[in-house]
């Protein structure tokens, strides 16, 4: 068993080796010993004493100077946070990257504007070193709350609230919503579809607005003439997609394609098309947006959709925040930030990609 | 427009009334003014000045002396936090009750034991005034982490880790798992079923162990003779319920009833029974546990199950914590704490109730 180098701090590995236990067991004992049998606890404790091991939290690569915690704020009520897989995937990417930076993720959400005061107090209380905020709406009071708290923040999604972009530029990560939507609708045009409808997301979110613009771009490009388009309103939920599809079939029984602004709404649309006896893709071709796992693949038929790397965007948000916080290890965002697609200084626009399956 | 009482602090309502805007608009302006049209911002700002309104956060009924934040720690990895509706319902109850106490909920979860050090630092850093922890496993290192951090904590689920219950009693909220399971199996016996199997939850959680005990209680009571029972192992997920059901049908093709330790596993079992052509309840009666909304009702056939008030238990956890923290407003838990079913001092055992639907 190797003796520790003189002068070097003994490591947990060295403790585990001397005690003849796994690193996990040694760690558990050092952290209180719960669930470890007494003889092993005694062995590890002896090794700790003999080596003079001190768990030195401060010696770690801490993300922050002060708290080691980052707030993740989802500007949606709890029921949406837990029911829309988009949030899970975004949080998963954030969680993994924060763990890699040894920072504690604390998740908050916003039930309504009545929560702003409390969130402002929390953020202003100095308990977190930074924040990641996403799914903001254009009339959200949250950006003002965050600005007042003076907590360095990276946003998910292009800011659309009044004042954002003008002067007070904020770092954000988004995908190429407009380009992705354009590609989706061009694909439908290339299939020979001429009556292409759109199920839009909520008009107070830039992702939804940018996808409407992409839909219109492609219609204008196409020989089909463009025009105002055929748009029904959804809110990014399955049920709203079903309602919008029913409405579109009323308004335009001859439609032959639908581009839905996310996969959840596309799955609701597929349900209604099935109920009405419309074959997909023969009668109506359907394209979604997100490439949500496993939803898109398990749709009937499997959904053609615009893929955005949701988990990767979560990771990029963390890397960007680390850069804002002056942490030298956040290099990932640098690679993309100066690409042609980049938005505001320090922001990142990630590419999208059409994934073809059976529905279009 | 009423003038403010002399000497009284002007309220936000008074500001809104003087400015001739809604309280929501006044609040938005006071919080930074995002999304409010300039003329309204000016009106509100004038009213603020005229009335001498000062947003005084400290004047509120704060749950805590220091931070106004409570950590909610789910001892499960992120994918389970977001996929098992049990957690959403528990968190919903907690969230509503914390909001009522004007405390900020910060959600943490545990991807693995590698997270303990970081969580220990966070909890020990004085950023929260208390914690609610649930879904702990018996070999969890988390109780030790929490104990070291000296953060007042209420647990969800009867503690089963070594040392819990002996000496260091911890407050917790749980339902009557054993009694509920007993009632479920007695119901199956009352239907004339004689080959009753059990799909158990993970053996390192007291809820699962207590439900196994309740299953055995009822078999012993019944004229069917008891014996070791017919138990297959699951882990509270849908897929594990399906696998356990398949295994049970192999081992005991003549079984005529199944009690699953939660609704998710029951729904997996129903899927397998359907695939194998077994009619429910004619051939095999099925009972779950939880009465998960909307899952239990939307099962095919709708699921007979043992209802526990998951959201209510979340609320009770908060009230109990408020009592531990010395907040006078937490009265809800008192009502139940001295009932015969109560566990450790200050702990609460809530009743369960069989909900009969079509599956048994």
XYZ file of C-alpha atoms in Angstrom:
720
model
C 0.000 0.000 0.000
C 1.670 3.277 -1.046
C 2.377 5.776 1.682
C 1.191 9.294 0.921
C 3.789 11.616 -0.542
C 5.254 13.634 2.332
C 3.714 17.058 2.408
C 0.839 16.191 0.072
C -2.687 16.238 1.475
C -3.933 12.684 1.952
C -6.780 11.889 -0.417
C -9.972 9.961 0.154
C -8.529 7.305 -2.171
C -5.584 6.926 0.160
C -7.968 6.532 3.105
C -9.954 3.891 1.244
C -6.788 2.011 0.244
C -5.410 1.984 3.780
C -8.761 0.858 5.212
C -9.129 -1.781 2.532
C -12.588 -0.522 1.501
C -14.062 1.026 -1.621
C -13.880 4.762 -2.162
C -17.690 4.851 -1.866
C -17.603 3.257 1.568
C -14.833 5.574 2.721
C -16.825 8.550 1.452
C -19.921 7.369 3.268
C -18.044 7.010 6.549
C -16.432 10.425 6.180
C -19.915 11.804 5.569
C -21.400 10.351 8.724
C -21.272 6.590 8.364
C -24.984 5.898 7.778
C -25.629 2.455 6.410
C -22.050 1.252 6.862
C -21.358 -1.703 9.162
C -19.542 -0.843 12.375
C -16.304 -2.795 11.669
C -15.910 -0.917 8.375
C -16.654 2.415 10.052
C -13.896 1.645 12.553
C -11.407 0.668 9.880
C -12.033 3.829 7.900
C -11.948 6.013 11.004
C -8.567 4.529 11.918
C -7.228 5.213 8.410
C -8.505 8.792 8.591
C -6.628 9.304 11.847
C -3.446 7.598 10.718
C -3.247 9.579 7.492
C -4.443 12.822 9.002
C -7.138 13.075 6.330
C -9.233 16.229 6.448
C -12.220 16.557 4.146
C -11.420 19.911 2.672
C -14.417 21.218 0.833
C -12.782 24.560 0.175
C -10.000 22.890 -1.777
C -12.417 21.807 -4.466
C -12.953 23.522 -7.761
C -15.862 25.570 -6.663
C -17.941 27.192 -9.310
C -18.331 30.249 -7.197
C -16.541 32.371 -4.728
C -19.336 32.207 -2.208
C -22.232 29.794 -2.280
C -21.598 27.056 -4.762
C -25.262 27.122 -5.708
C -27.026 28.148 -8.901
C -30.765 28.814 -9.137
C -32.636 27.348 -12.068
C -35.836 29.304 -12.549
C -38.570 27.967 -14.815
C -41.092 30.687 -15.545
C -43.993 28.234 -15.615
C -46.362 26.843 -13.000
C -45.505 23.584 -11.279
C -47.939 21.460 -13.310
C -46.197 22.416 -16.549
C -42.719 21.998 -15.081
C -43.544 18.391 -14.278
C -45.667 17.541 -17.325
C -43.739 19.011 -20.273
C -40.721 16.812 -21.063
C -38.951 19.848 -22.553
C -38.264 21.114 -19.053
C -36.990 17.765 -17.866
C -34.523 17.561 -20.743
C -33.331 21.132 -20.264
C -32.936 20.577 -16.515
C -31.107 17.307 -17.143
C -28.467 19.068 -19.234
C -28.163 21.843 -16.671
C -27.957 19.374 -13.809
C -25.185 17.334 -15.402
C -23.116 20.371 -16.292
C -23.560 21.958 -12.861
C -22.500 18.676 -11.256
C -19.390 18.738 -13.438
C -18.691 22.197 -12.010
C -19.457 20.960 -8.472
C -22.265 23.490 -8.129
C -25.553 22.743 -6.404
C -28.663 23.158 -8.540
C -31.674 24.601 -6.748
C -34.855 24.555 -8.802
C -37.528 27.248 -8.537
C -40.626 27.801 -10.580
C -43.185 30.566 -10.861
C -46.812 29.808 -10.116
C -47.811 33.378 -10.926
C -46.855 37.001 -10.495
C -47.711 36.681 -6.807
C -44.431 34.793 -6.468
C -42.234 37.638 -7.723
C -41.703 39.371 -4.387
C -40.679 36.171 -2.693
C -38.343 35.132 -5.504
C -36.845 38.629 -5.502
C -36.115 38.336 -1.780
C -34.573 34.922 -2.267
C -32.378 35.956 -5.174
C -31.455 39.203 -3.474
C -30.572 37.334 -0.284
C -27.229 36.215 -1.644
C -27.956 32.498 -1.503
C -27.001 31.746 -5.085
C -24.112 32.928 -7.210
C -25.984 32.906 -10.458
C -29.216 31.920 -12.113
C -30.470 30.237 -15.247
C -33.963 31.276 -16.259
C -36.050 29.861 -19.038
C -39.486 29.684 -20.625
C -40.008 33.380 -20.026
C -43.010 35.144 -21.471
C -42.793 38.584 -23.018
C -44.875 40.216 -20.297
C -43.039 38.384 -17.540
C -42.101 40.403 -14.487
C -39.300 37.953 -13.814
C -36.534 39.705 -15.794
C -37.124 42.834 -13.727
C -37.031 40.781 -10.536
C -33.750 39.214 -11.635
C -32.290 42.565 -12.684
C -33.115 44.087 -9.301
C -31.529 41.160 -7.469
C -28.326 41.712 -9.456
C -27.728 37.984 -9.766
C -25.728 37.094 -12.891
C -28.189 35.264 -15.106
C -28.198 33.430 -18.404
C -31.536 33.048 -20.134
C -32.868 30.119 -22.102
C -34.626 31.438 -25.184
C -34.208 34.770 -26.924
C -35.385 37.564 -24.627
C -38.553 39.188 -25.873
C -39.524 41.411 -22.997
C -39.615 45.196 -23.410
C -36.134 46.649 -23.125
C -34.347 43.365 -23.769
C -31.923 43.681 -26.636
C -31.943 47.474 -26.406
C -29.010 48.532 -24.278
C -29.303 46.021 -21.485
C -28.189 42.976 -23.444
C -28.533 39.731 -21.598
C -26.701 36.503 -22.399
C -28.924 33.714 -23.641
C -28.936 30.353 -25.355
C -31.512 29.547 -27.998
C -31.853 27.367 -31.046
C -32.434 28.635 -34.567
C -36.210 28.641 -34.219
C -36.910 30.535 -37.413
C -34.482 28.519 -39.548
C -35.794 25.251 -38.162
C -39.404 26.181 -38.860
C -38.465 27.287 -42.367
C -36.821 23.917 -43.020
C -39.884 22.055 -41.706
C -42.269 23.898 -44.005
C -39.915 23.736 -47.002
C -39.884 19.982 -46.496
C -43.694 19.911 -46.647
C -43.593 22.044 -49.790
C -41.047 19.652 -51.329
C -43.540 16.829 -50.738
C -45.974 18.688 -52.986
C -48.235 19.940 -50.197
C -50.039 23.157 -51.022
C -52.412 23.716 -48.057
C -49.984 23.850 -45.161
C -51.366 24.915 -41.790
C -49.471 25.936 -38.664
C -50.305 25.255 -35.020
C -48.568 28.102 -33.221
C -47.202 28.270 -29.688
C -48.104 31.049 -27.246
C -47.622 34.473 -28.837
C -45.889 35.852 -25.773
C -42.862 33.615 -26.269
C -40.165 34.405 -28.807
C -39.722 30.714 -29.698
C -43.332 30.595 -30.871
C -43.100 33.929 -32.710
C -39.864 32.945 -34.460
C -41.396 29.657 -35.608
C -44.384 31.530 -37.055
C -41.909 33.738 -38.940
C -40.116 30.660 -40.281
C -43.444 29.204 -41.419
C -44.261 32.436 -43.251
C -40.761 32.629 -44.786
C -41.199 29.218 -46.363
C -44.705 29.971 -47.666
C -43.442 33.187 -49.272
C -40.564 31.288 -50.875
C -42.874 28.607 -52.199
C -44.797 28.824 -55.446
C -47.885 28.228 -53.340
C -48.187 31.971 -53.061
C -47.754 32.582 -49.373
C -50.586 34.738 -48.194
C -51.516 35.077 -44.557
C -51.144 31.377 -43.964
C -53.467 29.163 -42.025
C -52.624 29.446 -38.352
C -54.394 28.135 -35.260
C -53.342 29.040 -31.760
C -52.002 26.542 -29.219
C -50.094 26.835 -25.967
C -47.474 24.068 -26.330
C -49.659 21.465 -24.559
C -51.041 18.242 -26.100
C -54.656 19.267 -25.605
C -54.144 22.654 -27.216
C -52.666 20.893 -30.262
C -55.751 18.693 -30.489
C -58.074 21.689 -30.200
C -56.131 23.646 -32.811
C -56.198 20.686 -35.216
C -59.964 20.350 -34.868
C -60.336 24.064 -35.527
C -58.097 23.907 -38.615
C -60.112 21.013 -40.066
C -63.255 23.113 -39.629
C -61.721 26.159 -41.280
C -59.890 24.330 -44.071
C -61.169 20.779 -44.645
C -58.856 20.518 -47.649
C -55.600 21.107 -45.758
C -52.917 18.587 -46.622
C -50.146 19.373 -44.129
C -49.608 20.748 -40.636
C -46.496 22.131 -39.020
C -46.908 22.195 -35.234
C -44.625 24.452 -33.181
C -43.742 21.611 -30.811
C -44.020 17.830 -30.602
C -46.589 17.827 -27.798
C -49.020 19.825 -29.947
C -48.163 17.630 -32.968
C -49.094 14.534 -30.943
C -52.443 16.128 -30.058
C -52.973 16.938 -33.740
C -52.195 13.331 -34.742
C -54.832 12.110 -32.282
C -57.512 14.306 -33.826
C -56.504 13.384 -37.392
C -56.755 9.704 -36.434
C -60.178 10.222 -34.843
C -61.411 11.995 -37.993
C -60.165 9.216 -40.265
C -57.469 11.310 -41.958
C -54.469 9.194 -42.883
C -51.019 10.506 -41.941
C -49.046 11.211 -44.080
C -51.167 10.266 -47.124
C -54.001 12.759 -46.448
C -52.254 15.113 -44.054
C -48.496 15.293 -43.483
C -47.428 16.393 -39.992
C -44.156 17.911 -38.785
C -43.362 18.827 -35.183
C -40.572 20.720 -33.444
C -38.200 19.576 -30.646
C -37.609 15.873 -31.379
C -38.728 15.087 -27.862
C -37.519 11.728 -26.547
C -39.274 9.271 -26.493
C -42.459 11.082 -27.605
C -41.531 11.792 -31.241
C -40.514 8.204 -32.004
C -43.478 6.657 -30.215
C -46.105 8.776 -31.981
C -48.436 6.944 -34.382
C -47.040 7.312 -36.999
C -43.547 8.266 -35.758
C -43.162 12.007 -36.017
C -41.042 13.911 -38.519
C -39.774 16.866 -36.537
C -37.200 19.613 -36.175
C -34.567 18.513 -33.710
C -33.083 20.930 -31.228
C -30.521 19.719 -28.744
C -32.460 20.606 -25.596
C -30.125 18.888 -23.161
C -27.100 20.389 -24.914
C -28.662 23.847 -24.656
C -29.003 23.306 -20.917
C -25.311 22.494 -20.746
C -24.441 25.573 -22.811
C -26.456 27.782 -20.467
C -24.290 26.572 -17.591
C -21.049 27.093 -19.508
C -22.098 30.582 -20.476
C -22.963 31.370 -16.873
C -19.592 30.053 -15.715
C -17.974 32.468 -18.164
C -20.097 35.328 -16.842
C -19.081 34.357 -13.304
C -15.453 34.400 -14.352
C -14.860 30.701 -13.971
C -11.981 29.670 -16.223
C -13.325 26.215 -16.886
C -16.331 27.263 -18.934
C -14.930 26.891 -22.407
C -17.755 25.174 -24.206
C -19.704 28.276 -25.050
C -16.672 30.026 -26.507
C -16.542 27.636 -29.399
C -19.949 28.677 -30.632
C -20.298 32.226 -29.458
C -18.440 33.778 -32.351
C -20.094 31.737 -35.049
C -22.197 33.540 -37.619
C -25.392 32.383 -35.934
C -24.561 33.970 -32.601
C -26.942 36.589 -31.225
C -26.106 39.162 -28.575
C -22.491 39.211 -27.433
C -21.879 36.105 -25.389
C -25.097 34.479 -26.525
C -25.331 31.227 -28.404
C -27.716 30.151 -31.147
C -27.585 26.414 -31.719
C -28.489 24.778 -35.037
C -31.591 22.693 -35.686
C -31.973 19.715 -37.987
C -34.966 18.070 -39.656
C -35.415 14.458 -38.523
C -37.515 12.504 -41.033
C -39.798 9.792 -39.785
C -43.110 8.476 -41.114
C -45.471 11.418 -40.529
C -44.136 13.619 -43.387
C -60.581 57.353 -3.210
C -59.886 56.773 0.490
C -56.867 58.457 2.014
C -54.568 56.201 4.004
C -55.091 56.166 7.740
C -52.591 58.601 9.266
C -49.622 56.751 10.699
C -50.426 53.486 8.949
C -48.006 52.220 6.324
C -49.445 52.780 2.861
C -50.279 49.523 1.162
C -49.819 48.453 -2.420
C -53.596 48.480 -2.706
C -53.584 52.149 -1.757
C -50.972 52.833 -4.414
C -53.021 51.006 -7.028
C -56.179 52.842 -6.030
C -54.509 56.248 -6.171
C -52.933 55.480 -9.567
C -56.201 54.077 -10.884
C -54.610 50.782 -11.919
C -54.996 47.176 -10.863
C -53.006 45.817 -7.952
C -51.163 43.555 -10.425
C -50.021 46.519 -12.478
C -48.953 48.440 -9.388
C -47.012 45.407 -8.201
C -45.315 45.067 -11.566
C -44.229 48.685 -11.551
C -42.949 48.457 -7.983
C -40.988 45.380 -9.069
C -39.265 47.057 -11.971
C -41.948 48.016 -14.444
C -41.255 45.405 -17.134
C -44.099 45.038 -19.582
C -46.052 48.034 -18.291
C -46.756 50.949 -20.611
C -44.912 54.137 -19.745
C -47.970 56.271 -18.865
C -49.036 53.656 -16.328
C -45.515 53.409 -14.923
C -45.565 57.157 -14.414
C -48.976 57.141 -12.740
C -47.927 54.406 -10.327
C -44.568 56.039 -9.630
C -46.360 59.263 -8.780
C -48.725 57.434 -6.423
C -45.772 55.714 -4.750
C -44.145 59.081 -4.123
C -47.288 60.806 -2.958
C -48.166 58.071 -0.497
C -44.605 57.420 0.598
C -45.040 53.760 -0.177
C -42.042 51.574 0.704
C -42.056 47.924 -0.297
C -41.110 46.449 3.037
C -40.277 42.830 2.624
C -39.220 42.461 6.235
C -42.691 43.416 7.407
C -44.167 40.265 5.964
C -45.006 37.147 7.867
C -41.785 35.374 7.152
C -41.659 31.691 7.789
C -38.128 32.003 8.999
C -35.855 34.240 10.942
C -33.176 34.269 8.300
C -33.572 33.062 4.757
C -37.209 32.526 3.986
C -36.275 29.454 1.977
C -36.936 25.758 2.527
C -35.110 22.997 0.683
C -37.158 20.128 -0.675
C -34.873 17.163 -1.203
C -36.066 14.180 -3.202
C -33.705 11.247 -2.680
C -34.146 10.037 -6.236
C -32.403 10.758 -9.532
C -33.750 13.460 -11.799
C -35.428 11.061 -14.262
C -37.595 9.609 -11.481
C -38.363 13.029 -10.002
C -39.844 14.082 -13.318
C -41.466 10.798 -14.371
C -43.191 9.537 -11.217
C -46.361 11.549 -10.606
C -46.089 10.765 -6.884
C -43.329 13.332 -6.587
C -45.261 15.955 -8.492
C -48.260 15.559 -6.193
C -46.125 15.643 -3.058
C -44.259 18.718 -4.324
C -47.553 20.378 -5.264
C -48.821 20.105 -1.707
C -45.516 21.330 -0.321
C -45.376 24.203 -2.801
C -48.863 25.432 -1.979
C -48.320 25.280 1.749
C -44.916 26.973 1.559
C -46.456 29.719 -0.559
C -49.101 30.167 2.111
C -46.247 30.646 4.595
C -44.463 33.012 2.181
C -41.426 30.708 2.053
C -39.439 30.032 -1.095
C -39.264 26.397 -2.157
C -35.930 25.301 -3.603
C -35.962 21.805 -5.047
C -32.943 19.495 -4.932
C -32.588 15.888 -5.901
C -29.921 13.255 -5.513
C -28.436 11.656 -8.596
C -26.221 9.409 -6.474
C -23.988 9.291 -3.427
C -21.472 11.442 -5.316
C -23.857 14.345 -4.636
C -23.712 14.062 -0.839
C -20.670 16.275 -0.284
C -22.100 19.057 -2.400
C -25.531 18.862 -0.786
C -23.879 18.821 2.635
C -22.007 22.018 1.793
C -25.167 23.640 0.513
C -27.287 22.701 3.522
C -24.445 23.575 5.897
C -23.988 26.939 4.194
C -26.976 28.453 5.940
C -28.994 29.155 2.808
C -32.170 27.451 3.963
C -33.972 27.470 7.271
C -35.274 23.971 7.040
C -35.658 21.004 4.759
C -38.230 18.459 3.707
C -36.754 15.179 2.508
C -38.571 12.259 1.004
C -38.280 8.956 -0.839
C -35.273 8.001 1.262
C -33.800 4.545 1.037
C -32.654 2.613 4.057
C -28.995 2.721 3.071
C -29.188 6.387 2.111
C -26.305 8.576 3.203
C -28.634 11.560 3.082
C -29.911 11.436 6.693
C -26.307 11.627 7.903
C -25.643 14.551 5.553
C -28.729 16.311 6.883
C -27.855 15.558 10.496
C -24.357 16.989 10.044
C -25.737 20.137 8.424
C -27.986 20.648 11.460
C -30.842 21.885 9.303
C -34.256 21.231 10.885
C -35.828 18.599 8.680
C -39.121 16.773 8.359
C -39.081 13.505 6.468
C -41.686 12.080 4.145
C -42.051 8.382 4.878
C -41.197 6.475 8.041
C -37.413 6.544 8.568
C -35.849 3.143 8.075
C -32.170 3.923 8.138
C -29.922 2.511 10.872
C -30.274 4.526 14.056
C -33.558 6.145 13.071
C -36.184 5.575 15.693
C -33.579 4.637 18.306
C -32.754 7.751 20.276
C -32.491 10.301 17.470
C -36.158 10.492 16.634
C -36.950 12.507 13.559
C -40.303 14.026 12.691
C -41.966 12.511 9.661
C -45.244 12.248 7.795
C -46.382 8.944 6.382
C -49.601 7.194 5.538
C -50.786 3.962 7.131
C -48.993 1.763 4.593
C -49.506 -1.487 6.483
C -53.172 -0.852 7.243
C -53.871 0.207 3.676
C -52.219 -2.883 2.234
C -54.145 -5.070 4.695
C -57.411 -3.521 3.552
C -56.526 -4.047 -0.108
C -55.808 -7.740 0.344
C -58.810 -8.261 2.648
C -60.937 -6.842 -0.131
C -59.501 -9.382 -2.581
C -60.175 -12.157 -0.043
C -63.754 -10.906 0.360
C -64.179 -11.312 -3.423
C -63.409 -15.003 -2.986
C -59.886 -14.851 -4.388
C -57.557 -17.523 -3.026
C -54.326 -17.129 -5.025
C -53.395 -13.532 -4.272
C -49.974 -12.330 -5.426
C -48.105 -9.165 -4.436
C -45.876 -6.944 -6.557
C -43.602 -5.352 -3.979
C -41.783 -2.030 -4.051
C -38.051 -1.679 -3.405
C -37.058 -3.472 -0.180
C -34.911 -0.579 0.970
C -37.943 1.681 1.464
C -40.164 1.405 4.511
C -43.296 2.097 2.477
C -42.637 -1.033 0.428
C -41.745 -3.126 3.490
C -44.835 -1.992 5.393
C -47.070 -2.859 2.435
C -45.544 -6.343 2.289
C -46.344 -6.709 5.999
C -49.931 -5.633 5.386
C -50.231 -8.164 2.561
C -48.973 -10.915 4.898
C -51.268 -9.778 7.725
C -54.302 -10.217 5.512
C -53.183 -13.614 4.199
C -52.667 -14.832 7.769
C -56.093 -13.577 8.761
C -57.733 -15.242 5.792
C -58.916 -18.833 5.702
C -56.644 -19.197 2.682
C -53.936 -20.242 5.094
C -51.346 -17.521 4.693
C -48.020 -19.154 3.981
C -45.078 -17.279 2.513
C -47.257 -15.542 -0.041
C -46.501 -15.064 -3.698
C -44.321 -11.999 -4.064
C -42.473 -10.580 -7.064
C -40.075 -7.681 -6.819
C -40.628 -4.309 -8.481
C -39.140 -0.851 -8.036
C -42.256 1.366 -8.205
C -41.908 1.960 -11.999
C -44.424 0.886 -14.686
C -41.937 -1.393 -16.417
C -40.981 -3.174 -13.224
C -44.676 -3.866 -12.593
C -44.984 -5.397 -16.045
C -41.899 -7.557 -15.521
C -43.095 -8.695 -12.089
C -46.534 -9.597 -13.490
C -44.968 -11.692 -16.248
C -42.823 -13.473 -13.670
C -45.829 -14.141 -11.412
C -47.801 -15.651 -14.300
C -44.860 -17.978 -14.966
C -44.567 -19.007 -11.331
C -48.284 -19.278 -10.609
C -50.422 -19.510 -13.752
C -53.488 -20.076 -11.546
C -53.225 -16.791 -9.619
C -56.541 -14.949 -9.420
C -55.573 -11.615 -7.843
C -52.671 -9.179 -7.589
C -52.028 -6.427 -5.106
C -49.390 -4.037 -6.471
C -47.568 -1.751 -4.045
C -48.250 1.310 -6.200
C -50.463 2.359 -9.105
C -47.618 2.685 -11.602
C -46.698 -0.981 -11.111
C -50.396 -1.931 -11.201
C -50.728 -0.234 -14.580
C -47.745 -2.224 -15.870
C -49.355 -5.397 -14.532
C -52.660 -4.575 -16.259
C -50.792 -4.193 -19.556
C -49.250 -7.649 -19.250
C -52.538 -9.263 -18.185
C -54.208 -7.700 -21.234
C -51.436 -8.935 -23.535
C -51.793 -12.453 -22.134
C -55.552 -12.471 -22.611
C -56.397 -12.534 -18.896
C -59.598 -10.643 -18.181
C -59.574 -8.126 -15.341
C -61.293 -8.565 -12.926
C -62.970 -11.829 -14.038
C -59.759 -13.877 -14.273
C -57.423 -11.721 -12.230
C -58.496 -8.945 -9.858
C -55.996 -6.091 -9.473
C -55.589 -3.548 -6.669
C -53.015 -0.750 -6.610
C -51.833 1.738 -4.003
C -51.766 5.582 -4.133
C -54.873 6.511 -6.152
C -52.685 8.494 -8.488
C -54.524 11.170 -10.497
C -55.343 10.756 -13.358
C -53.582 7.399 -13.782
C -55.825 5.219 -11.587
C -59.053 6.356 -13.236
C -57.692 6.153 -16.756
C -56.378 2.594 -16.416
C -58.135 -0.081 -18.468
C -60.148 -1.142 -16.520
C -60.177 1.724 -13.988
C -58.075 0.730 -11.020
C -59.312 -0.214 -7.569
C -56.655 1.179 -5.282
C -55.694 2.311 -1.795
C -55.923 6.066 -1.631
C -53.369 8.087 0.282
C -53.624 11.865 0.291
C -50.239 12.580 -1.268
C -50.771 16.305 -1.720
C -52.167 16.577 1.792
C -49.125 14.778 3.170
C -46.937 17.355 1.445
C -48.888 20.085 3.183
C -48.577 18.310 6.522
C -44.809 18.051 6.098
C -44.645 21.828 5.765
C -46.892 22.408 8.795
C -44.815 20.052 10.875
C -41.632 21.826 9.794
C -43.163 25.184 10.686
C -43.836 23.809 14.151
C -40.258 22.551 14.424
C -39.050 25.995 13.341
C -41.202 27.552 16.024
C -43.604 29.279 13.670
C -46.881 29.776 15.472
C -49.024 29.467 12.376
C -48.459 25.766 11.793
C -51.528 24.330 13.409
C -52.603 21.739 10.908
C -50.315 18.985 12.074
C -51.403 19.354 15.695
C -54.847 18.069 14.924
C -53.527 14.682 13.874
C -50.366 14.295 15.869
C -52.025 12.955 18.981
C -54.298 10.511 17.246
C -53.795 6.820 17.975
C -52.090 6.322 14.641
C -49.357 8.836 15.311
C -45.743 7.589 15.217
C -42.745 9.302 16.789
C -43.512 12.421 18.809
C -44.469 15.129 16.392
C -44.897 12.727 13.521
C -48.105 12.162 11.627
C -49.580 8.979 10.180
C -52.425 9.746 7.801
C -55.219 7.275 7.089
C -55.706 5.403 3.823
C -58.944 4.365 2.170
C -59.852 1.730 -0.396
C -61.287 3.264 -3.582
C -63.287 0.699 -5.534
C -63.306 0.865 -9.305
C -63.622 -1.845 -11.946
C -60.382 -3.789 -11.551
C -61.313 -5.554 -8.278
